[in-house]
Short mmCIF file of N, CA and C in Angstrom, two decimals:
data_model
loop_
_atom_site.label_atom_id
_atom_site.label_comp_id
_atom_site.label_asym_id
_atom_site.label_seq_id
_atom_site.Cartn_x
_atom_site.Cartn_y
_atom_site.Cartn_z
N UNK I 268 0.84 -1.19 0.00
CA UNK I 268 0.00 0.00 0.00
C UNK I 268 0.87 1.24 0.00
N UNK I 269 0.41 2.52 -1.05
CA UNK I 269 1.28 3.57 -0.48
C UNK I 269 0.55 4.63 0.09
N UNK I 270 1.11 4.93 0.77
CA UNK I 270 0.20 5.63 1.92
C UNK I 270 0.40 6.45 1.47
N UNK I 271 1.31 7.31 0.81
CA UNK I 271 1.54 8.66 0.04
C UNK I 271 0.23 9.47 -0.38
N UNK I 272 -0.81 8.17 -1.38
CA UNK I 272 -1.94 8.44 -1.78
C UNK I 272 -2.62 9.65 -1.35
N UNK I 273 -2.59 9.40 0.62
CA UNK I 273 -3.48 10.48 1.19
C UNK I 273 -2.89 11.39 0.99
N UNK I 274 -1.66 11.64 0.37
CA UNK I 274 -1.79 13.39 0.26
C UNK I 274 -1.96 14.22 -0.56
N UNK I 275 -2.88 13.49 -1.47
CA UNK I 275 -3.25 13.81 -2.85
C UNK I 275 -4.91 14.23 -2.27
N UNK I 276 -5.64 14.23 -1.05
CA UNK I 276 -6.94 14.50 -0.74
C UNK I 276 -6.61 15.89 -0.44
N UNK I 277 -7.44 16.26 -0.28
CA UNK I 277 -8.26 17.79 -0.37
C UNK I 277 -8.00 17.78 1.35
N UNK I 278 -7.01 18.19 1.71
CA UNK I 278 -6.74 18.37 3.34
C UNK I 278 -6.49 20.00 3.65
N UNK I 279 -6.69 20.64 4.54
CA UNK I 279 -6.18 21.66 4.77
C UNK I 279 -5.25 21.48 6.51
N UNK I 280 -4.82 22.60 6.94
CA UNK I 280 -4.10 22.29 7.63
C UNK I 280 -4.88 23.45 8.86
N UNK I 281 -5.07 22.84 10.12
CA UNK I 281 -5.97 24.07 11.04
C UNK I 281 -5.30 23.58 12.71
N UNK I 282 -5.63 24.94 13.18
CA UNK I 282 -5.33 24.70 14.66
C UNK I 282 -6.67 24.62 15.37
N UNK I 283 -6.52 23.44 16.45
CA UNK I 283 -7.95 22.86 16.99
C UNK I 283 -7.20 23.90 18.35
N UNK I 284 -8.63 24.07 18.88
CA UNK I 284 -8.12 24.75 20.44
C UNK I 284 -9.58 24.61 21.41
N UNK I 285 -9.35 24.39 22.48
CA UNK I 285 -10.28 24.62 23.36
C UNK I 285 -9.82 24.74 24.84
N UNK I 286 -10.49 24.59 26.13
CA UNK I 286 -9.46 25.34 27.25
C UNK I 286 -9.47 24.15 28.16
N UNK I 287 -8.51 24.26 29.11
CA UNK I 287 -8.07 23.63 30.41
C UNK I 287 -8.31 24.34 31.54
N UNK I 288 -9.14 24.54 31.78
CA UNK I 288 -9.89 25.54 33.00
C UNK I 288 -9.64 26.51 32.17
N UNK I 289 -8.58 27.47 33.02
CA UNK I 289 -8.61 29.00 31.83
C UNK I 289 -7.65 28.71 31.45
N UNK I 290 -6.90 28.08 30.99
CA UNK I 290 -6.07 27.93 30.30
C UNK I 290 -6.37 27.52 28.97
N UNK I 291 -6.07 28.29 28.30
CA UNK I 291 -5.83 27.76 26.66
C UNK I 291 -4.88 26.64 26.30
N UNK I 292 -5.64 25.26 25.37
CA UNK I 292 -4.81 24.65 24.65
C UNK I 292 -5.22 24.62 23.50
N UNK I 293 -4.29 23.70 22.59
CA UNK I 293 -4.75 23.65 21.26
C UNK I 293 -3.81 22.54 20.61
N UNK I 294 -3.95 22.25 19.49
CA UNK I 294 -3.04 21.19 18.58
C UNK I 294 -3.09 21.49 17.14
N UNK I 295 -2.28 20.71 16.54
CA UNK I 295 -2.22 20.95 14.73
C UNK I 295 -3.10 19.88 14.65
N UNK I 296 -4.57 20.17 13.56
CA UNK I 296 -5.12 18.81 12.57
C UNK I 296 -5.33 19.17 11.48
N UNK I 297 -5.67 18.00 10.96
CA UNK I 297 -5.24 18.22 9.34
C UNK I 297 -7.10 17.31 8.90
N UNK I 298 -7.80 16.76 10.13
CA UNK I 298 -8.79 15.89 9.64
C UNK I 298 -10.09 16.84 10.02
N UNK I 299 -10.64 17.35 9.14
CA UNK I 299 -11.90 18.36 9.76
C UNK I 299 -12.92 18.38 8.29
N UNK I 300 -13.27 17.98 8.56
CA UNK I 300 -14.80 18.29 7.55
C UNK I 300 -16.00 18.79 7.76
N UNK I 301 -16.91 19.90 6.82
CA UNK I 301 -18.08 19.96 6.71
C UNK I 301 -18.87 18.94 6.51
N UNK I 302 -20.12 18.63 7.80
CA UNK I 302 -20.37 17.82 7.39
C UNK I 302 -22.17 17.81 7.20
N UNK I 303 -22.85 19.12 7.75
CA UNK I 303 -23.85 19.49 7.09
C UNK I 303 -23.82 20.74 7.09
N UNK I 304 -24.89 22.11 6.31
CA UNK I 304 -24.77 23.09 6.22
C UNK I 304 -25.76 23.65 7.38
N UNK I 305 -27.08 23.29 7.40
CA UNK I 305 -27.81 24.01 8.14
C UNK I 305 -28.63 22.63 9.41
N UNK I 306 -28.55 22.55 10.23
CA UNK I 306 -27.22 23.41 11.40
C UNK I 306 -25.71 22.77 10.79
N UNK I 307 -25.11 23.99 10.64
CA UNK I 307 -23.45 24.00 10.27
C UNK I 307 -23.03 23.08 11.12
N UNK I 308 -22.45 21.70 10.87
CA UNK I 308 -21.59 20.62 11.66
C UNK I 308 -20.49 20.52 11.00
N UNK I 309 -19.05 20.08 11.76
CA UNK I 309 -18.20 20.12 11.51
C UNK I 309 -17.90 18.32 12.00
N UNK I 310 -17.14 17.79 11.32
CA UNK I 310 -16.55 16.66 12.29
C UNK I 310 -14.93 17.08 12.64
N UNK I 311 -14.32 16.79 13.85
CA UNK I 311 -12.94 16.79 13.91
C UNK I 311 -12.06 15.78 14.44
N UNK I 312 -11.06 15.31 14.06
CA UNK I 312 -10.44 14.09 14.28
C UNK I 312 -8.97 14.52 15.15
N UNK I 313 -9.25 14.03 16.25
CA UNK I 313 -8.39 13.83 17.47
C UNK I 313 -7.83 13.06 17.95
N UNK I 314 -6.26 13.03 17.70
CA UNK I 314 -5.79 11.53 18.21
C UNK I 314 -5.93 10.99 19.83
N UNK I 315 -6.26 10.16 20.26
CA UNK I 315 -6.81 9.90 21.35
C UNK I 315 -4.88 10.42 22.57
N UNK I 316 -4.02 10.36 21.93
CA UNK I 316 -3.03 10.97 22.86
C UNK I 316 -2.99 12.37 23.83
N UNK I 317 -3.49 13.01 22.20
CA UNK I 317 -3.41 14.51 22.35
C UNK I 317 -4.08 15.02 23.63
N UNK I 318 -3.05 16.11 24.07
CA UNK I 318 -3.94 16.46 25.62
C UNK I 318 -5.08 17.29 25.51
N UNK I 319 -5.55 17.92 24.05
CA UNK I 319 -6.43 18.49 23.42
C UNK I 319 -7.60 17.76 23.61
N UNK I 320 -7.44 16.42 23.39
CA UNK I 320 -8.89 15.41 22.89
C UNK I 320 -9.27 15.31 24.68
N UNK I 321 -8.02 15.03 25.64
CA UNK I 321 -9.13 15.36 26.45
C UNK I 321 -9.66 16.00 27.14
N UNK I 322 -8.86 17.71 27.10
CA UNK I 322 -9.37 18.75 27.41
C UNK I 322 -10.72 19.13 26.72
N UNK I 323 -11.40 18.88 24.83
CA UNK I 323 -12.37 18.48 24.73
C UNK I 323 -13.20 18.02 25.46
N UNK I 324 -12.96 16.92 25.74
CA UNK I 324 -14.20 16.24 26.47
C UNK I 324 -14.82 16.83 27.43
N UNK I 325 -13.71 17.56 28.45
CA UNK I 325 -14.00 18.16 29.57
C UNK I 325 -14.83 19.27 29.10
N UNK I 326 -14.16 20.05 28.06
CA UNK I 326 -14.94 21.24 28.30
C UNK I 326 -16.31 21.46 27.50
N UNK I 327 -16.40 20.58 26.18
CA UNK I 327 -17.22 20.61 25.40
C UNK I 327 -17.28 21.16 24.29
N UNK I 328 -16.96 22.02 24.25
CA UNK I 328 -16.36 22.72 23.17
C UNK I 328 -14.72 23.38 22.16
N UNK I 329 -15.11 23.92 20.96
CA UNK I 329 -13.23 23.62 20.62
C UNK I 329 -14.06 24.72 19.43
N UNK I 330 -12.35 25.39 18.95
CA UNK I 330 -12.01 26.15 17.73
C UNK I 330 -11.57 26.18 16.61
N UNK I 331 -11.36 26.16 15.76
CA UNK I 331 -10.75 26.35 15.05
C UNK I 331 -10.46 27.11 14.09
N UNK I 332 -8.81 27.19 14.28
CA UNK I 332 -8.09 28.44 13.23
C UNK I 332 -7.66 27.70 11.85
N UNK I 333 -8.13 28.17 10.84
CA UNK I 333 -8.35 27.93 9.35
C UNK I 333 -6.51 28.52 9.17
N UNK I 334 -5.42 27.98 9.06
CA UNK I 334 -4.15 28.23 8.92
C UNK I 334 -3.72 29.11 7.46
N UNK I 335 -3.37 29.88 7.28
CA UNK I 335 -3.30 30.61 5.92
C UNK I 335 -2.03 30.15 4.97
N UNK I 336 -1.80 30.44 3.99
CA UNK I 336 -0.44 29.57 3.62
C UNK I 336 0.69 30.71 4.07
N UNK I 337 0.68 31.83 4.60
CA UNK I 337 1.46 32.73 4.96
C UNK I 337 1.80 32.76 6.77
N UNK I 338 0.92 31.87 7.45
CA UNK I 338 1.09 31.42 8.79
C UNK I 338 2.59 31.60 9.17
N UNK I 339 3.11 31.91 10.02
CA UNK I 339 4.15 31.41 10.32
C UNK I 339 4.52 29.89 10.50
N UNK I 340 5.31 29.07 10.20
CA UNK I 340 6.01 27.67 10.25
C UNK I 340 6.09 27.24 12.03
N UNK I 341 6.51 27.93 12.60
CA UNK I 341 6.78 28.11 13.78
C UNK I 341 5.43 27.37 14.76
N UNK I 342 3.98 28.12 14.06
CA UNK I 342 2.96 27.71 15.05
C UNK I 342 2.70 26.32 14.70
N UNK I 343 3.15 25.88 13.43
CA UNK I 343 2.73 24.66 13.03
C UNK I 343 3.68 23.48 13.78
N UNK I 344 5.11 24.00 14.16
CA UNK I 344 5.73 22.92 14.85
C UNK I 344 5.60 23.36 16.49
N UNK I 345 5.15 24.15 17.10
CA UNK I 345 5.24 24.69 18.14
C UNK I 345 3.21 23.80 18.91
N UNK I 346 2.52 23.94 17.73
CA UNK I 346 1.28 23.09 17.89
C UNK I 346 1.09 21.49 17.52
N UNK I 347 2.15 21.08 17.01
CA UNK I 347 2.00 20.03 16.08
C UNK I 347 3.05 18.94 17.05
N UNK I 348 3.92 19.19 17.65
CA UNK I 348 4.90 18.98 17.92
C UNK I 348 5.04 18.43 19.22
N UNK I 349 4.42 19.09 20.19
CA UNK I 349 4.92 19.35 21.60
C UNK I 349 3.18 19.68 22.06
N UNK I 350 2.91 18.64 23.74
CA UNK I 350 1.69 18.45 24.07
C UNK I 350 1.78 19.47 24.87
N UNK I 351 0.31 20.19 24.70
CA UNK I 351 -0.50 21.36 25.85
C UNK I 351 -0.03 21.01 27.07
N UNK I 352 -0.35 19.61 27.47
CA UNK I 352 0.21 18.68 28.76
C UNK I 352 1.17 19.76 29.87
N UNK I 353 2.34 19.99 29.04
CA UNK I 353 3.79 20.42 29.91
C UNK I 353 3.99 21.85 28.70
N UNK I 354 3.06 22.16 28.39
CA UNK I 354 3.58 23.47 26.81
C UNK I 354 2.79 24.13 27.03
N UNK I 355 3.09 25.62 27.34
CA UNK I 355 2.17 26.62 27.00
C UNK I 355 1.81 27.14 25.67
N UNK I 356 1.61 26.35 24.82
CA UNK I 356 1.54 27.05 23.41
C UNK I 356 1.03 28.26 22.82
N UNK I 357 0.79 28.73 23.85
CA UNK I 357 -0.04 30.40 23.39
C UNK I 357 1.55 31.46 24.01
N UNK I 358 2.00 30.64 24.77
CA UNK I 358 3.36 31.37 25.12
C UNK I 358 3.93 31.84 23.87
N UNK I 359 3.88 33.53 23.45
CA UNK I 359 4.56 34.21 22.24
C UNK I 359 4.33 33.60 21.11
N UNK I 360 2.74 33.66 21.39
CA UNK I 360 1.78 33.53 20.06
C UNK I 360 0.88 34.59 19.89
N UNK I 361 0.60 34.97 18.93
CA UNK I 361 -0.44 36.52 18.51
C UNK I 361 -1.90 35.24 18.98
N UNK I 362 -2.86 35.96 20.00
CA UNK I 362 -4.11 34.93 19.67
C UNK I 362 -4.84 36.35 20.19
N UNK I 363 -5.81 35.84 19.65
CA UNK I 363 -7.44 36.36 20.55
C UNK I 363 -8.31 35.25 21.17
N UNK I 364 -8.84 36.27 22.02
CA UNK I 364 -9.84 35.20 23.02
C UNK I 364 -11.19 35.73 22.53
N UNK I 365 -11.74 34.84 22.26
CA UNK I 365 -13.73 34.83 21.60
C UNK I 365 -14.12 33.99 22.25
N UNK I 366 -15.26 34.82 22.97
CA UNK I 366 -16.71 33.71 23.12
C UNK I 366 -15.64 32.17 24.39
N UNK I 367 -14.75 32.56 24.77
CA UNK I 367 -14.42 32.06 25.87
C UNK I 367 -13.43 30.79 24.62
N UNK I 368 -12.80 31.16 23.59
CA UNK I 368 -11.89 30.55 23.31
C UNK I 368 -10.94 31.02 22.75
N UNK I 369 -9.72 30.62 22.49
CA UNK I 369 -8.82 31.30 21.87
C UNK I 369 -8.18 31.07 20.52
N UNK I 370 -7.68 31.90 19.86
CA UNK I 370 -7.45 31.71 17.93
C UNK I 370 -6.19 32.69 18.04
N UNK I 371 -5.33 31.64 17.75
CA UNK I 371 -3.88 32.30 17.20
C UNK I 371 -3.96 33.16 16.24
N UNK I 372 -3.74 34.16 15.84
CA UNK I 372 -3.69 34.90 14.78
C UNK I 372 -2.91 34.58 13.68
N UNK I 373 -3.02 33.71 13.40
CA UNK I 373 -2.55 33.07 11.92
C UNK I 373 -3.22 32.61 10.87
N UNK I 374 -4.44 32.78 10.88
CA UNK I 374 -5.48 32.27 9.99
C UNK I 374 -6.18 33.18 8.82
N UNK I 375 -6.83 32.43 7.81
CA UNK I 375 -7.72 33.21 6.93
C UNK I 375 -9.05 32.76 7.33
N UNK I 376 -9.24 32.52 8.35
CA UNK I 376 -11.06 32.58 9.09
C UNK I 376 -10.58 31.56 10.62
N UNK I 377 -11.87 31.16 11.21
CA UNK I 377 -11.97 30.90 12.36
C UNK I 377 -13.66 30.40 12.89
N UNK I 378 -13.69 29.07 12.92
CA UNK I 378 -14.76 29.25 13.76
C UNK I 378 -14.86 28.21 15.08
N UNK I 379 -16.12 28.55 15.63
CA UNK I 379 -16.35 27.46 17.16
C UNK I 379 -17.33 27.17 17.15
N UNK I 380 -17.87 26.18 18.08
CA UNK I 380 -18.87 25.68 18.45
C UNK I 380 -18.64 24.32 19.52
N UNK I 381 -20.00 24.14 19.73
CA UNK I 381 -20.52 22.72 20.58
C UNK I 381 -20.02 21.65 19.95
N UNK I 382 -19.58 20.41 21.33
CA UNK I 382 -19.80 19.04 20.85
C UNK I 382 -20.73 18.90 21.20
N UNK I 383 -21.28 18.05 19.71
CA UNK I 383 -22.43 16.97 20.33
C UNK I 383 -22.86 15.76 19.95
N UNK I 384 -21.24 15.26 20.05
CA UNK I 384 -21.33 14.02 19.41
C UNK I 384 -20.61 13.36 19.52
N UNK I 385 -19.56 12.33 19.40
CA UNK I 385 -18.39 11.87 18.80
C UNK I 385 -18.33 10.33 18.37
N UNK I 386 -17.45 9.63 18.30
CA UNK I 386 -17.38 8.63 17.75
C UNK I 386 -15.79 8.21 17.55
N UNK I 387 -15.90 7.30 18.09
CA UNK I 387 -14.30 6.57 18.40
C UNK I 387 -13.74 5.63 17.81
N UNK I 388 -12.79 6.21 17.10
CA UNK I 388 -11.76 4.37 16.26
C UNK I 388 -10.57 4.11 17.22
N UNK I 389 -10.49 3.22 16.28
CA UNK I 389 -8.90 3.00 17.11
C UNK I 389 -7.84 4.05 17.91
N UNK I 390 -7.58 4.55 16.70
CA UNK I 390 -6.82 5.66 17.54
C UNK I 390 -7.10 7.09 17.75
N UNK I 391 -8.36 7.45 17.09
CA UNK I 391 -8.96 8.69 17.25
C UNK I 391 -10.28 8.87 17.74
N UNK I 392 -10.50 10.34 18.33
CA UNK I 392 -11.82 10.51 18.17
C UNK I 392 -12.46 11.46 17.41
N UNK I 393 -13.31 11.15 16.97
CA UNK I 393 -14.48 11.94 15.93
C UNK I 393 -15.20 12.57 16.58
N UNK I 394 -14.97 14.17 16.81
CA UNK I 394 -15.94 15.31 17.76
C UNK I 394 -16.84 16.04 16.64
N UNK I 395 -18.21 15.76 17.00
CA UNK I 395 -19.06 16.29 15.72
C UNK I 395 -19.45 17.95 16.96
N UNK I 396 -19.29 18.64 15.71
CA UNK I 396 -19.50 20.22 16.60
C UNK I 396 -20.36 20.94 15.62
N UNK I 397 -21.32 21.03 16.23
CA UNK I 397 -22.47 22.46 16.04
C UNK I 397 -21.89 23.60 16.12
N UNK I 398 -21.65 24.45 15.17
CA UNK I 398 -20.72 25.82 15.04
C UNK I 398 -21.90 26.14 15.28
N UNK I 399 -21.10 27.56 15.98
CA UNK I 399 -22.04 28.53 16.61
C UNK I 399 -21.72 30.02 16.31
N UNK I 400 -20.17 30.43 15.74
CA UNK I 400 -19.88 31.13 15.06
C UNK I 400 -18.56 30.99 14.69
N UNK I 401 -18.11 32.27 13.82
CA UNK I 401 -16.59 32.20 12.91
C UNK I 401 -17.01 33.27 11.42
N UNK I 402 -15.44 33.67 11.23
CA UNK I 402 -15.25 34.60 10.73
C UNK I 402 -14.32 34.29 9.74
N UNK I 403 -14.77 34.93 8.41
CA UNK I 403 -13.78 34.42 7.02
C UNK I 403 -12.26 35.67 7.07
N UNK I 404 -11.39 35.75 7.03
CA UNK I 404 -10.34 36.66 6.83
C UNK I 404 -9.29 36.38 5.49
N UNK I 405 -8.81 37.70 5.63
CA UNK I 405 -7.85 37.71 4.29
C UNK I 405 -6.93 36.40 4.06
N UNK I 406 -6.21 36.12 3.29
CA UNK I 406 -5.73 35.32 2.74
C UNK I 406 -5.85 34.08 2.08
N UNK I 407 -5.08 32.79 2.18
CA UNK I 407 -5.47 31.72 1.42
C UNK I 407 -5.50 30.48 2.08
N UNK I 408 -6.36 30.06 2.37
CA UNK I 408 -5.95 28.76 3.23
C UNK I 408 -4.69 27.69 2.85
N UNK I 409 -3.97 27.31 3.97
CA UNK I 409 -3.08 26.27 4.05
C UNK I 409 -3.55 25.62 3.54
N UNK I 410 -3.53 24.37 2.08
CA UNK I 410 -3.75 23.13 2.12
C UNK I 410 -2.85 21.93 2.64
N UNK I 411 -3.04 21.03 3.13
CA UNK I 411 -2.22 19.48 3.25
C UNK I 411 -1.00 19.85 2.32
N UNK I 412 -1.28 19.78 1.42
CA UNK I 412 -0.27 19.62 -0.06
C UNK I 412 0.72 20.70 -0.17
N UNK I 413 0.33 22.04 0.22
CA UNK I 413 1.08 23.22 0.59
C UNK I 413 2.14 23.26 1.87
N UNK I 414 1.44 22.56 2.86
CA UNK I 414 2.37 22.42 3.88
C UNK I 414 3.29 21.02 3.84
N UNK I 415 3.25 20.06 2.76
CA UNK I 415 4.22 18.92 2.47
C UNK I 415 5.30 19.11 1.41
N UNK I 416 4.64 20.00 0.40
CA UNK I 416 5.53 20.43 -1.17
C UNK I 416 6.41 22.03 -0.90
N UNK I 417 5.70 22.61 -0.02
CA UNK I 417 6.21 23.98 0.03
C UNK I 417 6.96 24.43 1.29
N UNK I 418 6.20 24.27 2.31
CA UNK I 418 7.11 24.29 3.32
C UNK I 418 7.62 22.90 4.15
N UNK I 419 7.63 22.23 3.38
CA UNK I 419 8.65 20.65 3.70
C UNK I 419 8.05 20.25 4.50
N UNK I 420 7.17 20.19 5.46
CA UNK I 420 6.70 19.82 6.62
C UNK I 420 6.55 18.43 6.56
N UNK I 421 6.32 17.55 7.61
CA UNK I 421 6.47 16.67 7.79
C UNK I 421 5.19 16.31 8.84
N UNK I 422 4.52 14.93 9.35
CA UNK I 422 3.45 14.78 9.90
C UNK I 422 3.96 13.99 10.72
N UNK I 423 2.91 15.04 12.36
CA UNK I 423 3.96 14.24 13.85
C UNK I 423 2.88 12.81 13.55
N UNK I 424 3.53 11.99 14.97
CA UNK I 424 2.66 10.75 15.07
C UNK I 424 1.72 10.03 15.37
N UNK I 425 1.19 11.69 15.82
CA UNK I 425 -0.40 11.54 16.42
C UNK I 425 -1.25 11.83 14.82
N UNK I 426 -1.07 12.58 13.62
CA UNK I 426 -1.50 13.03 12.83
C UNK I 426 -2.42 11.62 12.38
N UNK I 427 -3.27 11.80 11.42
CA UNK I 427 -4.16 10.61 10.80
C UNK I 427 -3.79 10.52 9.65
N UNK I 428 -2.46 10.92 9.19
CA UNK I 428 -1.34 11.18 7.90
C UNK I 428 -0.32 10.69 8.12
N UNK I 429 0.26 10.48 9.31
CA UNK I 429 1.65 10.12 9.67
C UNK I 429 1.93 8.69 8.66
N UNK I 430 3.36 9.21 8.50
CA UNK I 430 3.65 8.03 8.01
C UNK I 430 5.27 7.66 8.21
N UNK I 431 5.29 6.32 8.99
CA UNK I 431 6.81 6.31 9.67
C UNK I 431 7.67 6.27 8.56
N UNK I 432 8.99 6.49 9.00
CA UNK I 432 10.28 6.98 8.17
C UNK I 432 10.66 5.21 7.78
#
């Protein structure tokens, strides 16, 4: 099998975030789909490691920043890389706080909402979220393919892309 395949899908690249009491966390995903329009659902795919998936659970809700292809590199290994767990990742990051969550300023939109749902494989979980709002901004969204061909990036081992060396 070549697993390569998947990076020929229609992926974009986004920062998931939601909080730890007041604390802000967040992670790099790459698995997020529309998955109806009216009520706007999103699904998002969380590796069951991430200290994100279970700050989720706790809190119920999560964000996400739509990554632009002009992002800095930095938030992508600084989120992608290294767990909320023991990381302040908002430490000397541009963010705003909305509606009681927070969005790095690196994006060409942004939105949030409710879980109300999920669904569990092997190694992930599937958080279905009722958006509740979000905002389109300048630029171009990151795709998958942009962040593998252009800025070399590489996929950690929680990703649902990873693929060992």
């Amino acid at each position: 099998m070549d697993y390569n395949v998947f990076f020929n899908m229609s992926y974009g690249v986004y920062v998931v975030t939601t909080m730890d009491g007041d604390r802000p966390v967040g992670c790099i995903c790459n698995a997020i789909m529309q998955v109806t329009a009216e009520p706007a659902v999103v699904a998002v795919s969380i590796n069951h490691d991430n200290y994100t998936n279970e700050c989720i659970r706790k809190y119920g809700r999560l964000g996400v920043t739509i990554l632009s292809e002009d992002a800095d590199p930095g938030i992508i290994g600084k989120f992608g890389y290294f767990s909320s767990r023991d990381t302040d990742k908002f430490e000397a990051v541009d963010y705003v706080l909305t509606k009681g969550l927070a969005f790095p300023d690196a994006g060409c939109g942004y939105f949030m909402g409710d879980v109300t749902s999920s669904y569990e494989t092997e190694t992930h979980t599937v958080f279905f979220v009722k958006v509740t709002d979000g905002e389109k901004r300048e630029g171009l969204p990151m795709s998958y393919a942009y962040y593998h061909n252009v800025i070399k990036g590489k996929s950690p081992k929680n990703a649902p892309t990873y693929i060992p060396d």
